[in-house]
Short mmCIF file of C-alpha atoms and ligand atoms in Angstrom, two decimals:
data_model
loop_
_atom_site.label_atom_id
_atom_site.label_comp_id
_atom_site.label_asym_id
_atom_site.label_seq_id
_atom_site.Cartn_x
_atom_site.Cartn_y
_atom_site.Cartn_z
CA MET V 298 21.08 58.89 -9.75
CA LYS V 299 19.57 58.64 -12.88
CA ARG V 300 16.14 56.66 -12.63
CA VAL V 301 15.39 54.24 -15.46
CA TYR V 302 11.73 53.36 -16.67
CA ASN V 303 11.25 50.42 -14.26
CA PHE V 304 8.10 48.48 -15.98
CA SER V 305 8.59 45.87 -13.21
CA ALA V 306 5.33 44.22 -11.84
CA GLY V 307 5.96 44.51 -8.15
CA PRO V 308 8.16 45.41 -6.12
CA ALA V 309 6.91 48.33 -8.91
CA THR V 310 8.11 51.71 -9.51
CA LEU V 311 6.99 54.39 -6.33
CA PRO V 312 6.90 58.07 -7.12
CA GLU V 313 9.88 59.59 -6.62
CA GLU V 314 9.03 62.43 -3.58
CA VAL V 315 7.75 59.04 -1.82
CA LEU V 316 10.98 57.34 -1.91
CA LYS V 317 12.79 61.03 -1.22
CA LYS V 318 10.34 61.56 1.78
CA ALA V 319 10.35 57.61 2.95
CA SER V 320 14.17 57.79 2.83
CA GLU V 321 14.40 60.55 5.34
CA ALA V 322 12.18 59.42 7.82
CA ILE V 323 14.96 56.23 7.97
CA LEU V 324 17.31 58.75 8.75
CA GLU V 325 15.52 60.62 11.63
CA TYR V 326 11.40 61.15 11.71
CA ASP V 327 9.89 64.39 12.35
CA ASN V 328 12.66 65.95 14.10
CA LEU V 329 11.99 63.61 16.97
CA GLY V 330 16.12 62.89 17.00
CA PHE V 331 15.38 59.03 16.18
CA SER V 332 14.60 56.99 12.68
CA LEU V 333 11.01 56.10 12.37
CA ILE V 334 12.17 52.01 12.41
CA GLU V 335 13.66 52.78 15.85
CA MET V 336 10.23 54.25 17.05
CA SER V 337 8.20 52.37 18.88
CA HIS V 338 4.46 50.96 17.24
CA ARG V 339 2.83 52.15 20.64
CA SER V 340 3.97 55.85 20.52
CA LYS V 341 1.78 58.85 19.55
CA PRO V 342 3.50 59.43 16.28
CA TYR V 343 2.86 56.22 15.18
CA ASP V 344 -0.89 56.23 16.12
CA LYS V 345 -0.88 59.20 14.06
CA ILE V 346 1.08 57.57 10.73
CA ASN V 347 -1.87 54.66 11.30
CA GLU V 348 -4.91 56.90 11.72
CA GLU V 349 -3.64 58.99 8.89
CA ALA V 350 -3.30 56.36 6.73
CA GLU V 351 -6.53 54.58 7.13
CA ALA V 352 -8.66 57.89 6.81
CA ASP V 353 -6.98 58.90 3.60
CA MET V 354 -7.27 55.17 2.16
CA LYS V 355 -11.17 55.54 3.26
CA LYS V 356 -11.21 59.28 1.69
CA ILE V 357 -9.66 57.82 -1.56
CA MET V 358 -12.38 55.00 -1.93
CA GLY V 359 -14.86 56.92 -0.44
CA LEU V 360 -15.79 55.01 2.12
CA GLY V 361 -17.31 56.00 5.66
CA ASP V 362 -17.49 54.82 8.97
CA ASP V 363 -18.92 51.34 8.19
CA TYR V 364 -15.67 50.53 7.05
CA GLN V 365 -12.39 49.75 8.83
CA VAL V 366 -8.78 49.63 7.16
CA LEU V 367 -6.22 46.98 8.52
CA PHE V 368 -2.45 46.86 8.23
CA MET V 369 -1.33 43.96 7.94
CA GLY V 370 2.15 41.21 7.34
CA GLY V 371 2.05 38.30 5.31
CA GLY V 372 1.19 39.93 1.98
CA ALA V 373 -1.92 39.17 -0.36
CA SER V 374 -0.96 35.19 -0.22
CA LEU V 375 -1.55 35.34 3.35
CA GLN V 376 -5.55 36.48 2.41
CA PHE V 377 -5.54 33.63 0.06
CA SER V 378 -5.86 31.48 3.62
CA MET V 379 -7.55 34.12 5.86
CA VAL V 380 -10.54 35.05 3.81
CA PRO V 381 -11.82 31.05 4.23
CA MET V 382 -10.41 30.66 7.19
CA ASN V 383 -12.29 33.91 8.70
CA PHE V 384 -15.79 33.21 6.43
CA LEU V 385 -16.02 30.10 5.36
CA LYS V 386 -17.85 28.02 8.42
CA GLU V 387 -18.65 24.37 8.59
CA GLY V 388 -21.36 23.87 6.19
CA MET V 389 -21.05 26.69 3.99
CA THR V 390 -19.93 27.05 0.80
CA ALA V 391 -18.17 29.78 -1.02
CA ASP V 392 -17.24 30.60 -4.48
CA TYR V 393 -14.44 31.93 -6.43
CA ILE V 394 -13.22 33.04 -10.00
CA ASN V 395 -10.44 31.53 -11.64
CA THR V 396 -8.69 33.93 -13.76
CA GLY V 397 -5.17 32.83 -13.73
CA VAL V 398 -2.17 32.30 -11.00
CA TRP V 399 -3.39 34.37 -8.44
CA ALA V 400 -6.66 33.26 -8.57
CA GLY V 401 -5.50 29.89 -8.70
CA LYS V 402 -3.49 30.45 -5.66
CA ALA V 403 -6.29 31.60 -3.67
CA VAL V 404 -8.36 28.42 -5.22
CA ILE V 405 -6.07 26.26 -3.65
CA GLU V 406 -5.56 28.05 -0.25
CA ALA V 407 -9.48 27.90 0.12
CA LYS V 408 -10.23 24.13 -0.88
CA LYS V 409 -8.03 23.44 2.31
CA GLU V 410 -10.54 25.27 4.65
CA GLY V 411 -13.63 23.93 3.54
CA ASN V 412 -16.47 23.71 0.84
CA ILE V 413 -15.93 25.95 -2.35
CA ASN V 414 -17.21 26.16 -5.58
CA VAL V 415 -15.50 27.38 -8.88
CA ILE V 416 -18.37 29.24 -10.64
CA ALA V 417 -16.56 30.91 -13.76
CA SER V 418 -12.86 30.24 -14.78
CA SER V 419 -10.85 31.78 -18.04
CA GLU V 420 -8.63 28.52 -18.16
CA ASP V 421 -10.06 27.08 -21.47
CA ARG V 422 -8.31 30.19 -23.42
CA LYS V 423 -4.71 30.47 -21.15
CA PHE V 424 -6.65 33.44 -19.01
CA CYS V 425 -6.75 35.35 -21.91
CA TYR V 426 -10.01 36.94 -20.93
CA ILE V 427 -12.48 37.95 -18.19
CA PRO V 428 -15.53 35.56 -17.78
CA LYS V 429 -18.68 37.42 -17.86
CA ASP V 430 -21.55 34.99 -17.24
CA ILE V 431 -21.08 35.22 -13.06
CA LYS V 432 -23.70 32.83 -11.17
CA CYS V 433 -23.35 32.33 -7.68
CA THR V 434 -24.20 29.21 -5.56
CA GLU V 435 -27.49 29.86 -3.52
CA GLY V 436 -26.38 31.12 0.16
CA ALA V 437 -22.52 31.10 -0.60
CA ALA V 438 -20.58 32.63 2.07
CA PHE V 439 -18.68 35.06 -0.38
CA LEU V 440 -17.83 35.42 -3.80
CA HIS V 441 -13.76 35.98 -4.54
CA TYR V 442 -12.29 37.06 -7.61
CA THR V 443 -9.32 39.22 -8.87
CA THR V 444 -9.41 42.32 -10.20
CA ASN V 445 -6.61 42.38 -11.95
CA ASN V 446 -4.63 39.53 -13.36
CA THR V 447 -1.04 40.40 -13.16
CA ILE V 448 0.84 37.74 -15.19
CA TYR V 449 -2.03 37.79 -17.81
CA GLY V 450 -2.29 41.16 -18.26
CA THR V 451 -6.54 40.80 -17.46
CA GLU V 452 -8.91 43.11 -15.55
CA TYR V 453 -12.39 43.44 -14.70
CA GLN V 454 -13.99 46.45 -16.66
CA PHE V 455 -17.11 45.44 -14.33
CA ILE V 456 -18.21 44.68 -10.79
CA PRO V 457 -19.47 41.37 -10.24
CA ASP V 458 -23.46 42.18 -9.72
CA VAL V 459 -24.34 39.27 -7.04
CA LYS V 460 -26.00 39.13 -4.21
CA VAL V 461 -23.79 37.47 -1.83
CA PRO V 462 -20.66 39.46 0.07
CA LEU V 463 -18.27 40.31 -3.06
CA VAL V 464 -14.64 39.33 -1.28
CA ALA V 465 -11.50 41.10 -4.11
CA ASP V 466 -7.98 40.63 -4.67
CA MET V 467 -7.27 44.03 -5.56
CA SER V 468 -3.11 43.82 -5.23
CA SER V 469 -2.31 45.13 -8.95
CA ASP V 470 -5.36 47.25 -9.41
CA MET V 471 -6.01 49.07 -5.97
CA LEU V 472 -6.73 52.41 -6.16
CA SER V 473 -5.84 52.76 -10.00
CA ARG V 474 -9.61 54.15 -11.02
CA LYS V 475 -12.72 55.02 -9.79
CA MET V 476 -14.99 52.34 -8.26
CA ASP V 477 -18.13 51.69 -6.35
CA PHE V 478 -15.79 50.18 -3.95
CA SER V 479 -18.86 50.15 -1.61
CA LYS V 480 -19.99 47.08 -3.15
CA TYR V 481 -17.19 44.98 -1.58
CA SER V 482 -17.60 43.29 1.82
CA LEU V 483 -13.84 42.29 1.73
CA ILE V 484 -10.70 43.93 -0.43
CA TYR V 485 -7.69 43.06 0.11
CA ALA V 486 -4.14 43.99 -1.79
CA GLY V 487 0.01 43.32 -1.31
CA ALA V 488 0.97 47.11 -1.01
CA GLN V 489 3.88 46.06 -3.58
CA LYS V 490 2.27 46.65 -6.91
CA ASN V 491 0.30 49.86 -6.49
CA LEU V 492 0.68 51.25 -3.00
CA GLY V 493 3.91 51.10 -1.40
CA PRO V 494 6.78 48.48 -0.70
CA ALA V 495 6.19 45.04 0.11
CA GLY V 496 5.85 44.48 3.47
CA ALA V 497 2.75 45.97 4.14
CA THR V 498 -1.07 44.17 3.19
CA ILE V 499 -4.11 46.54 3.06
CA ILE V 500 -7.66 45.31 4.08
CA VAL V 501 -10.53 46.98 3.53
CA ILE V 502 -13.27 45.39 5.18
CA LYS V 503 -16.99 46.13 5.76
CA LYS V 504 -17.92 46.07 9.97
CA SER V 505 -20.87 44.69 9.03
CA PHE V 506 -19.24 41.68 7.30
CA LEU V 507 -16.26 41.35 9.91
CA GLU V 508 -19.37 41.02 12.49
CA THR V 509 -19.53 37.30 10.56
CA ALA V 510 -16.16 36.21 10.65
CA LYS V 511 -15.43 33.09 13.38
CA ASP V 512 -14.10 34.61 16.62
CA GLU V 513 -10.68 35.01 17.68
CA LYS V 514 -10.82 32.29 19.92
CA GLU V 515 -11.57 29.99 17.19
CA LEU V 516 -8.44 30.59 15.31
CA PRO V 517 -4.88 31.15 15.81
CA VAL V 518 -4.93 35.03 16.96
CA MET V 519 -2.95 36.43 14.12
CA LEU V 520 -5.08 35.02 11.57
CA SER V 521 -8.41 36.60 12.92
CA TYR V 522 -9.67 39.87 11.55
CA LYS V 523 -11.42 40.43 14.51
CA ALA V 524 -7.99 40.34 16.82
CA HIS V 525 -6.26 42.89 14.32
CA ALA V 526 -9.55 44.91 13.72
CA ALA V 527 -9.99 44.91 17.76
CA LYS V 528 -6.67 46.20 18.33
CA LYS V 529 -6.62 48.42 15.15
CA SER V 530 -3.77 47.13 13.22
CA ILE V 531 -1.48 47.06 16.16
CA TYR V 532 -2.09 43.45 17.69
CA ASN V 533 1.54 42.90 17.32
CA THR V 534 4.24 44.62 15.59
CA PRO V 535 3.11 46.00 12.73
CA PRO V 536 5.60 46.44 9.26
CA VAL V 537 6.05 49.92 10.63
CA PHE V 538 8.43 51.58 7.66
CA PRO V 539 6.06 49.79 4.93
CA ILE V 540 2.72 51.33 5.91
CA PHE V 541 4.20 54.61 6.71
CA THR V 542 5.84 54.60 2.91
CA VAL V 543 2.12 53.19 2.21
CA GLY V 544 0.68 56.78 3.63
CA LEU V 545 3.04 58.60 1.87
CA VAL V 546 1.69 57.03 -1.25
CA LEU V 547 -2.05 57.82 -0.30
CA LYS V 548 -1.37 61.50 0.09
CA TRP V 549 0.45 61.50 -3.20
CA ILE V 550 -2.65 59.92 -4.61
CA LEU V 551 -4.87 63.12 -2.88
CA ALA V 552 -2.36 65.67 -4.22
CA GLN V 553 -2.85 64.69 -7.68
CA GLY V 554 -6.58 64.75 -7.06
CA GLY V 555 -7.83 61.45 -6.24
CA LEU V 556 -8.67 58.47 -8.32
CA GLU V 557 -10.60 61.04 -10.63
CA GLU V 558 -7.11 62.24 -12.30
CA ILE V 559 -5.40 58.90 -11.10
CA GLU V 560 -7.64 57.46 -13.52
CA LYS V 561 -7.46 59.70 -16.20
CA ALA V 562 -3.50 59.10 -16.37
CA ASN V 563 -3.64 55.75 -16.29
CA ILE V 564 -6.22 55.56 -19.02
CA LYS V 565 -3.80 58.09 -21.42
CA LYS V 566 -0.62 55.48 -20.62
CA SER V 567 -2.47 51.97 -21.44
CA ASP V 568 -4.60 53.72 -24.58
CA TYR V 569 -1.44 54.71 -25.65
CA LEU V 570 0.25 51.50 -25.80
CA TYR V 571 -2.51 49.36 -26.83
CA LYS V 572 -3.24 51.65 -29.78
CA TYR V 573 0.45 50.94 -30.59
CA LEU V 574 -0.10 47.81 -30.70
CA ASP V 575 -3.43 47.21 -32.25
CA GLU V 576 -1.69 49.23 -35.43
CA ASN V 577 1.19 46.91 -35.61
CA THR V 578 -0.07 43.75 -35.33
CA ASP V 579 2.69 42.40 -38.36
CA PHE V 580 5.24 42.59 -35.77
CA TYR V 581 3.64 42.42 -32.26
CA SER V 582 0.76 40.85 -30.34
CA PRO V 583 -1.41 41.97 -27.53
CA THR V 584 -2.29 39.03 -25.48
CA VAL V 585 -5.49 39.73 -23.86
CA ASP V 586 -9.11 40.23 -25.32
CA LYS V 587 -9.84 43.84 -26.07
CA ASP V 588 -13.01 43.83 -23.50
CA SER V 589 -10.42 42.30 -21.04
CA ARG V 590 -7.26 44.31 -21.25
CA SER V 591 -5.54 45.68 -18.24
CA ARG V 592 -4.60 49.29 -17.63
CA MET V 593 -1.69 48.36 -15.11
CA ASN V 594 0.01 45.26 -16.78
CA VAL V 595 0.06 45.19 -20.48
CA THR V 596 1.02 42.21 -22.07
CA PHE V 597 2.27 40.94 -25.86
CA ARG V 598 4.36 38.86 -27.51
CA ILE V 599 7.16 39.60 -30.33
CA VAL V 600 5.06 37.49 -33.61
CA ASN V 601 8.63 36.08 -33.90
CA HIS V 602 8.63 35.16 -30.02
CA ASP V 603 12.60 34.59 -30.86
CA LEU V 604 13.17 38.46 -30.77
CA GLU V 605 11.90 38.58 -27.40
CA PRO V 606 15.31 38.32 -25.70
CA LYS V 607 16.95 40.79 -27.98
CA PHE V 608 14.04 42.91 -27.48
CA ILE V 609 14.50 42.85 -23.72
CA GLU V 610 18.47 43.18 -23.41
CA GLU V 611 18.18 46.27 -26.17
CA ALA V 612 15.26 47.82 -24.12
CA LYS V 613 17.81 47.48 -20.82
CA GLU V 614 20.24 49.53 -22.90
CA LYS V 615 18.15 52.36 -23.23
CA GLY V 616 16.90 52.58 -19.85
CA LEU V 617 13.38 50.24 -20.28
CA VAL V 618 14.09 47.75 -17.37
CA GLY V 619 11.55 45.16 -16.29
CA MET V 620 9.70 43.54 -19.40
CA LYS V 621 10.20 40.00 -19.13
CA GLY V 622 6.58 38.23 -19.00
CA HIS V 623 5.97 36.74 -16.19
CA ARG V 624 8.19 32.59 -15.94
CA SER V 625 4.65 30.81 -16.13
CA THR V 626 3.63 32.35 -19.45
CA GLY V 627 7.03 33.71 -21.01
CA GLY V 628 6.88 37.31 -23.58
CA LEU V 629 6.74 40.68 -22.55
CA ARG V 630 4.80 42.54 -19.83
CA THR V 631 5.02 46.46 -19.14
CA SER V 632 3.53 46.98 -15.71
CA ILE V 633 2.45 50.61 -15.68
CA TYR V 634 1.13 51.38 -12.07
CA ASN V 635 -0.28 54.71 -10.74
CA ALA V 636 3.64 56.49 -10.13
CA PHE V 637 4.71 54.99 -13.69
CA PRO V 638 5.39 57.97 -15.98
CA TYR V 639 3.59 58.86 -19.29
CA GLU V 640 6.77 60.04 -20.97
CA GLY V 641 8.32 56.59 -19.98
CA VAL V 642 5.23 55.03 -21.84
CA VAL V 643 6.37 57.41 -25.11
CA LYS V 644 10.24 56.12 -24.57
CA LEU V 645 8.71 52.59 -24.56
CA VAL V 646 6.96 52.81 -27.61
CA GLU V 647 9.68 55.05 -29.57
CA PHE V 648 12.04 51.74 -28.73
CA MET V 649 9.62 49.57 -30.27
CA GLU V 650 9.02 51.71 -33.51
CA GLU V 651 12.71 51.35 -33.48
CA PHE V 652 12.84 47.59 -32.60
CA LYS V 653 10.44 46.87 -35.39
CA LYS V 654 12.17 48.53 -37.86
CA ASN V 655 15.35 47.15 -37.31
CA ASN V 656 14.39 43.41 -37.11
CA LYS V 657 11.30 43.11 -39.87
C1 LIG L 148 1.38 39.85 -6.11
C2 LIG L 148 0.17 39.67 -6.44
C3 LIG L 148 -0.30 38.29 -4.86
C4 LIG L 148 0.76 38.16 -4.42
O1 LIG L 148 0.93 39.18 -3.54
P1 LIG L 148 2.13 38.71 -2.05
O2 LIG L 148 2.14 40.19 -1.42
O3 LIG L 148 3.45 38.37 -2.68
O4 LIG L 148 1.36 37.46 -1.33
C5 LIG L 148 -1.55 38.28 -5.20
N1 LIG L 148 -2.74 38.94 -5.93
C6 LIG L 148 -2.89 39.42 -7.20
C7 LIG L 148 -3.37 39.78 -7.95
C8 LIG L 148 -1.00 39.91 -7.29
O5 LIG L 148 -0.56 40.60 -8.12
#
């Protein structure tokens, strides 16, 4: 197989060696004479997969025993409901920041569960920037925000400095850079952007915050963090294969040198692309304010919008696929997550230059 450069926003490019190991495990796991996907989740080999994935996650994030990692199904979208269901109690208010489609969906689901306050938003300028002035409601249950806005291509360059528990949807930039993760009470991410295949959701929760969650008796049990935590992510049958593959991605991150090296590589890729865009604004126009740009999802337009379908078509012929912007925004979006190779960005810029010359 000749692999194309896949700029898809999610599910997205994974390391080739991970794909290879994952496919081998589907045929036979660890010389046991059967497949990983035929194996009980209440078995020694699966215990090991689950435990190692939790330990590697914490190691990469620099977190200790005061945090627990949970693996669940339901995607990041289920977390939009679970977070307020578990932590937004009667009479309390939770704060939200609205920075685009996913952040907005989290707001919509939270409103169904209780009182919320949208304390900042970038809707006034079509979500092309990150709001910097963040003041929480006195005594808020938590502040929820989205670290990277996959669709609009904006990303927080700072951690909001607030006194209330911090909850973040990191679906599209989880483990893409060094961060002080100990500032967070709860982090969640659907795996399919940066960490593995769809089907696994990762939740990293501070144990002292978990203590304050509603009791599992007050909630549908599958929606209770406490229930999942007490059973170490095997309350019911978890998505075994996606979680195993996330585990392989974590080992790959460690082998790269952890977040230090991953971040360097991500800076190199995104800087290269943004530099080209900034030098060619006669033809291309980046859509996000400079101080809010995402290293994961680079969004831009061609000044003459009519050329965009042609751009996508011709790029595809060159093995550069998945650059169509989200259906809600149009334009172009190149997603260059951890596993996306630098050479692919170089190829893209070559193509962009050629396309510009031919269509000026
Ligand atoms: C993709 C995405 C989601 C939705 O994830 P699902 O796993 O499909 O529910 C939520 N938040 C962000 C930031 C995303 O990029």
